[in-house]
Amino acid sequence: MSGASEPATANPVEYIQHHLANWHVGHGFWSVNLDSLLVGWVLAGVIMWVSWRVGRSLDPDRPTGIQNVLESLMEFVDGMVQEAFASRNPFVAPLAFTVFVWVFLMNSLDLVPVDLFPKIFSYFGVEHFRLVPTTDPQTTFALSLSVFALVIFYNIKVKGPMGYLKTFLFHPFGKWLIPANIVMTLVEEIAKPLSLALRLFGNMFTGELVFLLAALLPFYVQPLLGSVWGIFEMLVITLQAFIFMVLTIMYLSIAHEEAH
Amino acid sequence: MNVTFTLIGQMITFAILVWFVMRFLWKPLTAMMEERTRRIADGLAAAERGRHDLELAKERAAELLREARENAAEVIHQAQRRAVEIVDQSKEDAQAEGQRILTAARSEIEQEVARAKEELRRQVAALAVAGAERILRREIDARAHGELLKELAEQI
């Protein structure tokens, strides 16, 4: 509490470290980042509420407001899925849609002033609070590992267990270099969730960090730097959510390809 | 980075969110949009059908109009022919009537002439008788000589 009331510029390193620590309780496996979970739930709740409201009162003749937005977004995602997929899987498009919306909302909290929520929560005795869940690798890995689990599931479902195993054995160098093939394919497969999670985390973390640095500057520089970086971040926020969605579709599309 | 409950928790949140969005937004929305597509297609088809019907109706109307014109022309033609016929007929009738009147008049005239001749004959006979009386200077018994006088009158 005492640290929060001091001017931020007094100890920049501590200020930044303070803002980059999660609100967590427990130890080991049960060390829970309450802020990531909480914000994730709240945003998921918002999405569910809007989905339920819109899905309950659809008007085919005179679509208005949020229904229009969701319709065009849906068509956009659905078009992309249909382009990427040879086979039809009705689960992929809503999955990609949800990924995009949820990640986009979590990312967009990056634009909230960095000191606002930590300050509010400090009044309730919470020492650390990180508002943006995607700056927490736990969240980004949760997403990418979920996608990875689906990739493995569909690989086995479409190719069969033996068929999936064969891609490890005979890909990419043919049957004479089986050990090398196993290593190569393993690296390739593991790189998928890793890159997916770290790309999102890295981008959002950097964005947050620059905002924190901007907050350390004198107040007459802050608006300029903050707004310029904010405008740039709007692009990053949308782009990262979009990339995550596209890669989800691509990985699942590859999983659906028959073994050759 | 350690695997903690945060990761599991976010995965559960994600799974629930995906299920919820799919169940309560995606499915109704896609169903609604398919329904809309179908309705638009139906509407366009109906419009096309309507246009086709209109075309047919127009053709039918034109045909009816043409038929009606033909009929009317036929009727007028017949009427004209009938009128000519009537005129001709009445001309003939009038001529016949005139002829008849003429004939009647002629026969009447002839009768008149015959009557006049008869009258004249009788008077001549009377005159002849009177003349003969005077010539003979004596009374001729009309009764006794009636046969003779009649014969005389017929000869005239």
Short mmCIF file of C-alpha atoms in Angstrom, two decimals:
data_model
loop_
_atom_site.label_atom_id
_atom_site.label_comp_id
_atom_site.label_asym_id
_atom_site.label_seq_id
_atom_site.Cartn_x
_atom_site.Cartn_y
_atom_site.Cartn_z
CA MET A 1 0.00 0.00 0.00
CA SER A 2 2.77 2.38 0.89
CA GLY A 3 4.55 1.68 -2.40
CA ALA A 4 1.48 2.56 -4.43
CA SER A 5 1.17 6.01 -2.95
CA GLU A 6 4.74 7.01 -3.84
CA PRO A 7 5.33 8.79 -7.17
CA ALA A 8 5.96 6.18 -9.86
CA THR A 9 9.13 7.76 -11.12
CA ALA A 10 10.84 7.42 -7.77
CA ASN A 11 11.76 3.84 -8.42
CA PRO A 12 11.12 2.84 -12.04
CA VAL A 13 12.34 -0.75 -11.77
CA GLU A 14 10.16 -1.45 -8.79
CA TYR A 15 7.22 0.24 -10.47
CA ILE A 16 7.51 -1.94 -13.53
CA GLN A 17 8.11 -5.12 -11.55
CA HIS A 18 5.15 -4.28 -9.41
CA HIS A 19 2.91 -3.96 -12.45
CA LEU A 20 4.17 -7.12 -14.07
CA ALA A 21 3.42 -9.36 -11.09
CA ASN A 22 0.18 -11.27 -10.97
CA TRP A 23 -2.31 -11.34 -8.17
CA HIS A 24 -1.70 -14.90 -7.14
CA VAL A 25 -2.53 -17.11 -4.23
CA GLY A 26 -1.26 -20.55 -3.27
CA HIS A 27 1.89 -22.41 -4.16
CA GLY A 28 3.07 -24.96 -6.68
CA PHE A 29 0.29 -26.24 -8.89
CA TRP A 30 -2.30 -24.38 -6.86
CA SER A 31 -0.56 -21.05 -7.33
CA VAL A 32 -3.49 -19.36 -8.99
CA ASN A 33 -3.34 -16.08 -10.90
CA LEU A 34 -6.64 -14.70 -9.72
CA ASP A 35 -6.48 -11.61 -11.94
CA SER A 36 -6.09 -13.59 -15.19
CA LEU A 37 -8.87 -15.99 -14.23
CA LEU A 38 -11.16 -13.25 -13.03
CA VAL A 39 -10.77 -11.01 -16.07
CA GLY A 40 -11.03 -14.05 -18.33
CA TRP A 41 -14.27 -15.05 -16.68
CA VAL A 42 -15.71 -11.54 -16.77
CA LEU A 43 -14.98 -11.22 -20.50
CA ALA A 44 -16.25 -14.73 -21.18
CA GLY A 45 -19.35 -13.77 -19.24
CA VAL A 46 -19.80 -10.65 -21.35
CA ILE A 47 -19.47 -12.73 -24.53
CA MET A 48 -21.93 -15.31 -23.22
CA TRP A 49 -24.42 -12.65 -22.19
CA VAL A 50 -24.26 -10.92 -25.58
CA SER A 51 -24.41 -14.27 -27.40
CA TRP A 52 -27.43 -15.32 -25.42
CA ARG A 53 -29.21 -12.01 -25.92
CA VAL A 54 -28.52 -11.89 -29.64
CA GLY A 55 -29.07 -15.61 -30.24
CA ARG A 56 -32.41 -15.51 -28.47
CA SER A 57 -33.93 -12.63 -30.42
CA LEU A 58 -32.62 -13.01 -33.96
CA ASP A 59 -34.48 -11.00 -36.53
CA PRO A 60 -33.95 -12.29 -40.08
CA ASP A 61 -35.73 -9.34 -41.69
CA ARG A 62 -34.42 -6.29 -39.88
CA PRO A 63 -31.08 -7.06 -38.25
CA THR A 64 -29.98 -4.25 -35.98
CA GLY A 65 -27.03 -3.24 -33.85
CA ILE A 66 -24.89 -5.98 -32.41
CA GLN A 67 -26.61 -8.62 -34.54
CA ASN A 68 -25.26 -6.92 -37.67
CA VAL A 69 -21.76 -6.87 -36.23
CA LEU A 70 -21.90 -10.52 -35.23
CA GLU A 71 -23.42 -11.51 -38.56
CA SER A 72 -20.68 -9.92 -40.61
CA LEU A 73 -17.98 -11.24 -38.28
CA MET A 74 -19.54 -14.68 -38.50
CA GLU A 75 -19.62 -14.59 -42.28
CA PHE A 76 -16.00 -13.44 -42.32
CA VAL A 77 -14.82 -16.28 -40.05
CA ASP A 78 -17.01 -18.83 -41.79
CA GLY A 79 -15.68 -17.80 -45.20
CA MET A 80 -12.12 -18.19 -43.98
CA VAL A 81 -12.82 -21.62 -42.51
CA GLN A 82 -14.49 -22.77 -45.69
CA GLU A 83 -11.55 -21.57 -47.73
CA ALA A 84 -9.05 -23.46 -45.58
CA PHE A 85 -11.07 -26.64 -45.13
CA ALA A 86 -11.63 -29.29 -47.73
CA SER A 87 -13.80 -31.29 -45.38
CA ARG A 88 -16.66 -29.74 -43.46
CA ASN A 89 -16.38 -29.65 -39.69
CA PRO A 90 -19.14 -27.56 -38.09
CA PHE A 91 -17.13 -27.17 -34.89
CA VAL A 92 -14.16 -25.27 -36.32
CA ALA A 93 -15.88 -22.03 -37.33
CA PRO A 94 -17.52 -21.32 -33.95
CA LEU A 95 -14.27 -22.28 -32.27
CA ALA A 96 -12.29 -19.84 -34.38
CA PHE A 97 -14.96 -17.19 -33.86
CA THR A 98 -14.79 -17.62 -30.08
CA VAL A 99 -11.00 -17.55 -30.12
CA PHE A 100 -11.04 -14.31 -32.04
CA VAL A 101 -13.64 -12.57 -29.90
CA TRP A 102 -12.25 -13.66 -26.57
CA VAL A 103 -8.62 -12.91 -27.43
CA PHE A 104 -9.62 -9.60 -28.96
CA LEU A 105 -11.48 -8.54 -25.83
CA MET A 106 -8.66 -9.67 -23.54
CA ASN A 107 -6.11 -7.87 -25.69
CA SER A 108 -8.16 -4.70 -25.85
CA LEU A 109 -7.89 -4.29 -22.08
CA ASP A 110 -4.33 -3.30 -22.94
CA LEU A 111 -5.71 0.14 -23.82
CA VAL A 112 -7.04 0.71 -20.31
CA PRO A 113 -4.70 3.07 -18.42
CA VAL A 114 -2.04 0.93 -16.75
CA ASP A 115 -2.48 2.33 -13.25
CA LEU A 116 -6.27 2.37 -13.10
CA PHE A 117 -7.13 -1.18 -12.04
CA PRO A 118 -4.05 -1.80 -9.86
CA LYS A 119 -4.99 1.40 -8.02
CA ILE A 120 -8.64 0.39 -7.60
CA PHE A 121 -7.72 -3.09 -6.39
CA SER A 122 -5.05 -1.69 -4.05
CA TYR A 123 -7.87 -0.10 -2.05
CA PHE A 124 -9.23 -3.61 -1.47
CA GLY A 125 -5.86 -4.81 -0.22
CA VAL A 126 -4.80 -6.49 -3.43
CA GLU A 127 -1.11 -5.83 -3.93
CA HIS A 128 -0.67 -6.81 -7.58
CA PHE A 129 -3.20 -6.74 -10.38
CA ARG A 130 -2.54 -7.33 -14.07
CA LEU A 131 -5.56 -6.42 -16.10
CA VAL A 132 -4.62 -7.97 -19.45
CA PRO A 133 -4.92 -11.79 -19.23
CA THR A 134 -2.99 -12.28 -22.48
CA THR A 135 0.12 -10.77 -20.88
CA ASP A 136 0.00 -13.81 -18.62
CA PRO A 137 1.58 -16.83 -20.35
CA GLN A 138 -0.77 -19.07 -18.40
CA THR A 139 -3.67 -17.70 -20.43
CA THR A 140 -1.99 -17.80 -23.81
CA PHE A 141 -0.75 -21.33 -23.15
CA ALA A 142 -4.21 -22.36 -22.00
CA LEU A 143 -5.54 -21.25 -25.37
CA SER A 144 -2.76 -22.73 -27.47
CA LEU A 145 -2.74 -26.05 -25.58
CA SER A 146 -6.52 -26.32 -26.01
CA VAL A 147 -6.04 -25.82 -29.72
CA PHE A 148 -3.14 -28.29 -29.68
CA ALA A 149 -5.28 -30.89 -27.92
CA LEU A 150 -7.90 -30.46 -30.63
CA VAL A 151 -5.21 -30.77 -33.32
CA ILE A 152 -4.07 -34.10 -31.86
CA PHE A 153 -7.66 -35.25 -31.43
CA TYR A 154 -8.58 -34.52 -35.04
CA ASN A 155 -5.30 -35.95 -36.32
CA ILE A 156 -6.12 -39.26 -34.66
CA LYS A 157 -9.78 -39.06 -35.63
CA VAL A 158 -9.14 -38.37 -39.31
CA LYS A 159 -5.91 -40.28 -39.95
CA GLY A 160 -6.39 -43.02 -37.37
CA PRO A 161 -3.82 -43.70 -34.61
CA MET A 162 -1.54 -45.55 -37.03
CA GLY A 163 -1.89 -42.93 -39.69
CA TYR A 164 -0.95 -40.20 -37.23
CA LEU A 165 2.02 -42.24 -36.05
CA LYS A 166 3.10 -42.67 -39.66
CA THR A 167 3.36 -38.92 -40.13
CA PHE A 168 5.95 -38.98 -37.33
CA LEU A 169 7.84 -41.89 -38.86
CA PHE A 170 7.90 -41.16 -42.59
CA HIS A 171 7.64 -37.40 -42.74
CA PRO A 172 9.42 -35.36 -44.12
CA PHE A 173 12.36 -37.51 -45.34
CA GLY A 174 10.76 -40.84 -46.29
CA LYS A 175 11.24 -44.23 -44.68
CA TRP A 176 15.07 -44.37 -44.65
CA LEU A 177 15.53 -41.64 -42.06
CA ILE A 178 13.01 -42.62 -39.41
CA PRO A 179 14.93 -41.25 -36.38
CA ALA A 180 15.45 -37.90 -38.06
CA ASN A 181 11.82 -37.89 -39.09
CA ILE A 182 10.63 -38.43 -35.54
CA VAL A 183 12.76 -35.56 -34.26
CA MET A 184 11.75 -33.23 -37.07
CA THR A 185 8.04 -33.90 -36.81
CA LEU A 186 8.12 -33.73 -33.03
CA VAL A 187 9.79 -30.34 -33.15
CA GLU A 188 7.34 -29.23 -35.79
CA GLU A 189 4.35 -30.31 -33.73
CA ILE A 190 5.59 -28.89 -30.45
CA ALA A 191 6.52 -25.62 -32.13
CA LYS A 192 2.85 -25.10 -33.00
CA PRO A 193 1.41 -24.48 -29.51
CA LEU A 194 4.64 -22.90 -28.35
CA SER A 195 4.78 -20.31 -31.11
CA LEU A 196 1.04 -19.72 -30.88
CA ALA A 197 1.21 -18.96 -27.16
CA LEU A 198 4.49 -17.07 -27.13
CA ARG A 199 3.61 -14.86 -30.10
CA LEU A 200 0.47 -13.59 -28.43
CA PHE A 201 2.10 -13.32 -25.02
CA GLY A 202 5.18 -11.56 -26.40
CA ASN A 203 3.24 -8.99 -28.36
CA MET A 204 0.87 -8.13 -25.56
CA PHE A 205 3.62 -8.14 -22.94
CA THR A 206 5.68 -5.73 -25.01
CA GLY A 207 2.69 -3.48 -25.55
CA GLU A 208 2.01 -3.39 -21.83
CA LEU A 209 5.66 -2.74 -21.06
CA VAL A 210 5.83 0.24 -23.38
CA PHE A 211 2.71 1.68 -21.75
CA LEU A 212 4.40 1.25 -18.37
CA LEU A 213 7.50 3.03 -19.66
CA ALA A 214 5.33 5.81 -21.00
CA ALA A 215 3.70 6.10 -17.60
CA LEU A 216 7.14 6.72 -16.09
CA LEU A 217 7.79 9.72 -18.30
CA PRO A 218 6.91 13.27 -17.25
CA PHE A 219 3.20 14.02 -17.52
CA TYR A 220 3.65 16.40 -20.48
CA VAL A 221 5.16 13.65 -22.64
CA GLN A 222 2.77 10.93 -21.54
CA PRO A 223 -0.27 11.95 -23.66
CA LEU A 224 1.72 12.08 -26.88
CA LEU A 225 3.61 8.84 -26.43
CA GLY A 226 0.62 7.12 -24.85
CA SER A 227 -1.74 8.02 -27.69
CA VAL A 228 0.75 7.20 -30.45
CA TRP A 229 1.50 3.83 -28.88
CA GLY A 230 -2.21 3.31 -28.17
CA ILE A 231 -3.10 3.79 -31.81
CA PHE A 232 -0.37 1.35 -32.76
CA GLU A 233 -1.60 -1.09 -30.13
CA MET A 234 -5.12 -1.02 -31.58
CA LEU A 235 -3.61 -2.53 -34.69
CA VAL A 236 -1.58 -5.05 -32.68
CA ILE A 237 -4.57 -6.06 -30.57
CA THR A 238 -6.71 -6.82 -33.61
CA LEU A 239 -3.86 -8.33 -35.56
CA GLN A 240 -2.79 -10.70 -32.80
CA ALA A 241 -6.36 -11.88 -32.22
CA PHE A 242 -6.71 -12.37 -35.96
CA ILE A 243 -3.39 -14.24 -36.26
CA PHE A 244 -4.34 -16.51 -33.39
CA MET A 245 -7.64 -17.31 -35.09
CA VAL A 246 -6.09 -17.88 -38.51
CA LEU A 247 -3.40 -20.17 -37.11
CA THR A 248 -6.03 -22.10 -35.16
CA ILE A 249 -7.90 -22.66 -38.41
CA MET A 250 -4.72 -23.56 -40.29
CA TYR A 251 -3.51 -26.08 -37.69
CA LEU A 252 -6.93 -27.74 -37.54
CA SER A 253 -7.09 -27.76 -41.32
CA ILE A 254 -3.72 -29.54 -41.48
CA ALA A 255 -4.98 -32.01 -38.87
CA HIS A 256 -7.94 -32.79 -41.13
CA GLU A 257 -5.79 -33.64 -44.13
CA GLU A 258 -5.69 -37.32 -45.04
CA ALA A 259 -2.32 -39.02 -44.73
CA HIS A 260 -0.56 -39.40 -48.04
CA MET B 1 6.86 -21.46 -16.52
CA ASN B 2 5.06 -23.91 -14.28
CA VAL B 3 1.82 -25.58 -15.13
CA THR B 4 -0.60 -24.23 -12.57
CA PHE B 5 -4.29 -24.23 -11.96
CA THR B 6 -4.47 -20.89 -13.78
CA LEU B 7 -3.73 -22.70 -17.01
CA ILE B 8 -6.31 -25.41 -16.32
CA GLY B 9 -8.82 -22.79 -15.21
CA GLN B 10 -8.37 -20.73 -18.38
CA MET B 11 -8.71 -23.90 -20.44
CA ILE B 12 -11.98 -24.74 -18.69
CA THR B 13 -13.22 -21.18 -19.19
CA PHE B 14 -12.27 -21.41 -22.84
CA ALA B 15 -14.03 -24.76 -23.29
CA ILE B 16 -17.22 -23.51 -21.65
CA LEU B 17 -17.09 -20.29 -23.66
CA VAL B 18 -16.68 -22.18 -26.95
CA TRP B 19 -19.54 -24.52 -26.10
CA PHE B 20 -21.78 -21.64 -25.04
CA VAL B 21 -21.08 -19.50 -28.09
CA MET B 22 -21.60 -22.48 -30.38
CA ARG B 23 -24.84 -23.51 -28.72
CA PHE B 24 -26.48 -20.12 -28.14
CA LEU B 25 -25.07 -17.88 -30.85
CA TRP B 26 -23.47 -19.75 -33.71
CA LYS B 27 -26.14 -22.34 -34.36
CA PRO B 28 -29.16 -20.01 -34.20
CA LEU B 29 -27.27 -17.42 -36.24
CA THR B 30 -26.28 -19.82 -39.02
CA ALA B 31 -29.75 -21.35 -39.04
CA MET B 32 -31.27 -17.88 -39.28
CA MET B 33 -28.93 -16.86 -42.09
CA GLU B 34 -29.64 -20.03 -44.03
CA GLU B 35 -33.32 -19.38 -43.54
CA ARG B 36 -32.81 -15.85 -44.82
CA THR B 37 -30.90 -17.08 -47.86
CA ARG B 38 -33.69 -19.52 -48.59
CA ARG B 39 -36.32 -16.85 -48.20
CA ILE B 40 -34.52 -14.44 -50.51
CA ALA B 41 -34.14 -17.19 -53.10
CA ASP B 42 -37.82 -18.03 -52.75
CA GLY B 43 -38.77 -14.39 -53.09
CA LEU B 44 -36.71 -13.99 -56.25
CA ALA B 45 -38.20 -17.16 -57.68
CA ALA B 46 -41.69 -15.92 -56.87
CA ALA B 47 -40.95 -12.59 -58.55
CA GLU B 48 -39.66 -14.42 -61.60
CA ARG B 49 -42.77 -16.58 -61.66
CA GLY B 50 -44.95 -13.49 -61.31
CA ARG B 51 -43.19 -11.83 -64.21
CA HIS B 52 -43.70 -14.94 -66.30
CA ASP B 53 -47.40 -15.05 -65.39
CA LEU B 54 -47.76 -11.40 -66.29
CA GLU B 55 -46.18 -12.07 -69.66
CA LEU B 56 -48.60 -14.91 -70.28
CA ALA B 57 -51.55 -12.80 -69.19
CA LYS B 58 -50.47 -10.00 -71.52
CA GLU B 59 -50.24 -12.42 -74.41
CA ARG B 60 -53.65 -13.82 -73.57
CA ALA B 61 -55.14 -10.34 -73.35
CA ALA B 62 -53.66 -9.40 -76.72
CA GLU B 63 -55.08 -12.55 -78.22
CA LEU B 64 -58.52 -11.89 -76.77
CA LEU B 65 -58.42 -8.35 -78.07
CA ARG B 66 -57.46 -9.56 -81.52
CA GLU B 67 -60.30 -12.11 -81.49
CA ALA B 68 -62.76 -9.48 -80.36
CA ARG B 69 -61.67 -7.17 -83.17
CA GLU B 70 -62.09 -9.94 -85.68
CA ASN B 71 -65.52 -10.75 -84.34
CA ALA B 72 -66.57 -7.12 -84.44
CA ALA B 73 -65.35 -6.80 -88.03
CA GLU B 74 -67.27 -9.91 -88.92
CA VAL B 75 -70.44 -8.57 -87.31
CA ILE B 76 -70.12 -5.25 -89.09
CA HIS B 77 -69.52 -6.99 -92.38
CA GLN B 78 -72.56 -9.19 -91.91
CA ALA B 79 -74.70 -6.24 -90.93
CA GLN B 80 -73.65 -4.38 -94.03
CA ARG B 81 -74.43 -7.35 -96.18
CA ARG B 82 -77.79 -7.75 -94.47
CA ALA B 83 -78.54 -4.05 -94.97
CA VAL B 84 -77.78 -4.35 -98.66
CA GLU B 85 -79.94 -7.41 -98.84
CA ILE B 86 -82.79 -5.62 -97.10
CA VAL B 87 -82.51 -2.65 -99.39
CA ASP B 88 -82.47 -4.93 -102.41
CA GLN B 89 -85.41 -6.87 -101.06
CA SER B 90 -87.45 -3.77 -100.44
CA LYS B 91 -86.60 -2.47 -103.89
CA GLU B 92 -87.84 -5.69 -105.39
CA ASP B 93 -90.94 -5.58 -103.22
CA ALA B 94 -91.64 -2.01 -104.20
CA GLN B 95 -91.23 -2.84 -107.86
CA ALA B 96 -93.53 -5.81 -107.54
CA GLU B 97 -96.08 -3.71 -105.67
CA GLY B 98 -95.87 -1.00 -108.29
CA GLN B 99 -96.31 -3.60 -110.97
CA ARG B 100 -99.32 -5.03 -109.17
CA ILE B 101 -100.89 -1.60 -108.71
CA LEU B 102 -100.24 -0.88 -112.35
CA THR B 103 -101.82 -4.14 -113.42
CA ALA B 104 -104.81 -3.54 -111.19
CA ALA B 105 -105.22 -0.05 -112.58
CA ARG B 106 -104.96 -1.34 -116.12
CA SER B 107 -107.56 -4.01 -115.57
CA GLU B 108 -109.82 -1.47 -113.93
CA ILE B 109 -109.36 0.82 -116.87
CA GLU B 110 -110.12 -2.04 -119.19
CA GLN B 111 -113.23 -2.83 -117.19
CA GLU B 112 -114.24 0.83 -117.31
CA VAL B 113 -113.66 0.85 -121.05
CA ALA B 114 -115.66 -2.33 -121.43
CA ARG B 115 -118.45 -0.90 -119.31
CA ALA B 116 -118.37 2.31 -121.27
CA LYS B 117 -118.45 0.35 -124.49
CA GLU B 118 -121.41 -1.65 -123.18
CA GLU B 119 -123.13 1.57 -122.17
CA LEU B 120 -122.36 3.12 -125.50
CA ARG B 121 -123.58 0.02 -127.27
CA ARG B 122 -126.82 0.08 -125.34
CA GLN B 123 -127.32 3.75 -126.04
CA VAL B 124 -126.49 3.24 -129.71
CA ALA B 125 -129.02 0.42 -129.75
CA ALA B 126 -131.56 2.66 -128.14
CA LEU B 127 -130.69 5.38 -130.62
CA ALA B 128 -130.90 2.88 -133.45
CA VAL B 129 -134.25 1.74 -132.20
CA ALA B 130 -135.42 5.30 -131.87
CA GLY B 131 -133.99 6.06 -135.29
CA ALA B 132 -135.66 3.04 -136.79
CA GLU B 133 -138.90 3.98 -135.09
CA ARG B 134 -138.71 7.38 -136.64
CA ILE B 135 -137.79 5.95 -139.97
CA LEU B 136 -140.59 3.51 -139.88
CA ARG B 137 -142.79 6.20 -138.39
CA ARG B 138 -144.55 3.80 -136.39
CA GLU B 139 -144.33 2.39 -133.02
CA ILE B 140 -142.33 -0.73 -132.93
CA ASP B 141 -143.32 -3.07 -130.28
CA ALA B 142 -140.22 -3.19 -128.09
CA ARG B 143 -141.33 -6.40 -126.65
CA ALA B 144 -141.94 -8.04 -130.00
CA HIS B 145 -138.69 -6.99 -131.45
CA GLY B 146 -136.55 -7.25 -128.36
CA GLU B 147 -134.80 -10.35 -129.76
CA LEU B 148 -133.99 -8.52 -132.92
CA LEU B 149 -132.72 -5.46 -131.10
CA LYS B 150 -130.50 -7.46 -128.84
CA GLU B 151 -128.97 -9.21 -131.78
CA LEU B 152 -128.40 -5.86 -133.39
CA ALA B 153 -126.79 -4.40 -130.34
CA GLU B 154 -124.35 -7.34 -130.07
CA GLN B 155 -123.36 -6.84 -133.66
CA ILE B 156 -122.38 -3.25 -133.04
#
